[in-house]
Every structure is written in structure tokens, then in C-alpha cells.
Amino acid sequence: MNIAFLISVYKDPAQLKRLINALQGDGSHFFIHVDKKVDISSFLQICPEFHADNQSLTYLEKRFPVYWGGFSQFKLIARKFASNKSEKLIEKLQKQW
């Protein structure tokens, strides 16, 4: 089964790497949205092993500021559903301390 993980992040790139390593498996694909309010460069450097094949990890190009409890969280989910990927299950993750 293909599973898409839609992960919204704004801090702690090392935590993102640990999460991806824990969830990675056959048919898994990670779509990473980095909040527009933060610099994306540290997130782009955390998982070079995933960038090599560019099959299991995609950073979303259209970034926007995400506010907790706001419409922007729904907007992120809606954009993923509008894409033409064939995942059977989409899991949205957003939790950072």
C-alpha cells in the first residue's frame, strides 16, 4: 500500500530526520512543508540519503505561513489532495515542541 505522509514543520530538522527514519518503509512517500516563516536551508540538509533517489521525499515548493488552528492548516491538506499522486492513504503530521 502506498502511504503519503504530509509533514508540516517549522523547527528542529533533526526531529524531522528521526521521524522519517522511523516511518520509512516500502510504499512510503514524505511530503514536507516547511513553514514560510522559517529558513528552509537547514531542513534541506538533514536527509541527503533521501535526496539521492528523490523518490521517497518531496519538499513542497509552494510554501506559506501556517498558523496553529487557522485555515492555513486546512489549505496545506487541500493542496496535497489536489495533487495527482496515487497514494492510498494520506497521514498529516504536525507536532513539534
XYZ file of C-alpha atoms in Angstrom:
97
model
C 0.000 0.000 0.000
C 1.255 3.477 -0.827
C 1.170 5.825 2.133
C 1.805 9.547 1.865
C 2.954 11.383 4.954
C 2.237 15.103 4.790
C 4.510 16.664 7.400
C 4.376 20.341 8.292
C 7.487 21.594 10.102
C 8.840 24.865 11.415
C 11.743 23.898 13.699
C 14.102 21.096 14.728
C 15.335 19.475 11.487
C 16.905 16.620 13.494
C 13.456 15.679 14.819
C 12.175 15.522 11.235
C 15.003 13.176 10.271
C 14.222 10.855 13.203
C 10.543 10.823 12.254
C 11.269 9.981 8.612
C 13.666 7.200 9.620
C 11.025 5.737 11.965
C 8.203 5.821 9.396
C 10.121 4.883 6.266
C 9.030 1.694 4.519
C 8.037 0.264 1.157
C 5.426 2.479 -0.436
C 6.062 5.404 1.920
C 6.423 8.887 0.492
C 7.061 12.004 2.550
C 5.777 15.418 1.529
C 7.439 18.063 3.663
C 6.025 21.567 4.032
C 8.425 23.962 5.744
C 6.593 26.970 7.179
C 7.330 30.054 5.104
C 8.169 31.982 8.283
C 11.399 29.961 8.700
C 14.545 29.366 6.638
C 14.269 26.126 4.662
C 18.023 25.560 4.211
C 18.575 23.598 7.440
C 15.721 21.233 6.517
C 17.104 20.630 3.027
C 20.392 19.405 4.518
C 19.061 16.876 7.035
C 18.340 13.860 4.860
C 20.800 13.658 1.954
C 20.240 9.897 1.679
C 16.604 10.546 0.743
C 17.510 13.165 -1.843
C 19.691 10.714 -3.780
C 16.760 8.850 -5.343
C 14.249 11.701 -4.972
C 11.502 9.073 -4.832
C 10.561 8.972 -1.173
C 10.923 12.609 -0.089
C 9.487 15.754 -1.634
C 9.723 19.255 -0.246
C 6.618 21.194 -1.252
C 7.667 24.125 -3.418
C 4.707 26.367 -2.644
C 5.322 27.422 0.934
C 3.068 29.623 3.021
C 2.903 30.655 6.674
C 0.995 28.164 8.824
C -0.783 29.308 11.973
C -1.983 26.807 14.563
C -5.736 26.330 14.427
C -6.019 28.527 11.350
C -7.290 27.987 7.820
C -3.698 27.628 6.637
C -3.583 24.097 8.107
C -6.585 23.072 6.004
C -5.065 24.790 2.970
C -1.994 22.569 3.288
C -4.101 19.389 3.322
C -6.260 20.566 0.412
C -3.195 21.219 -1.744
C -1.954 17.685 -1.207
C -5.311 16.157 -2.109
C -5.347 18.255 -5.272
C -2.061 16.723 -6.469
C -2.080 13.805 -8.864
C -0.254 11.286 -6.664
C -1.685 7.787 -6.248
C -1.270 7.195 -2.518
C -3.974 5.109 -0.900
C -3.635 6.775 2.485
C -2.546 10.266 3.458
C -1.420 10.895 7.020
C -0.960 14.522 8.077
C 1.566 15.125 10.838
C 2.228 18.391 12.625
C 3.564 18.335 16.152
C 6.737 19.986 17.338
C 7.702 21.217 20.758
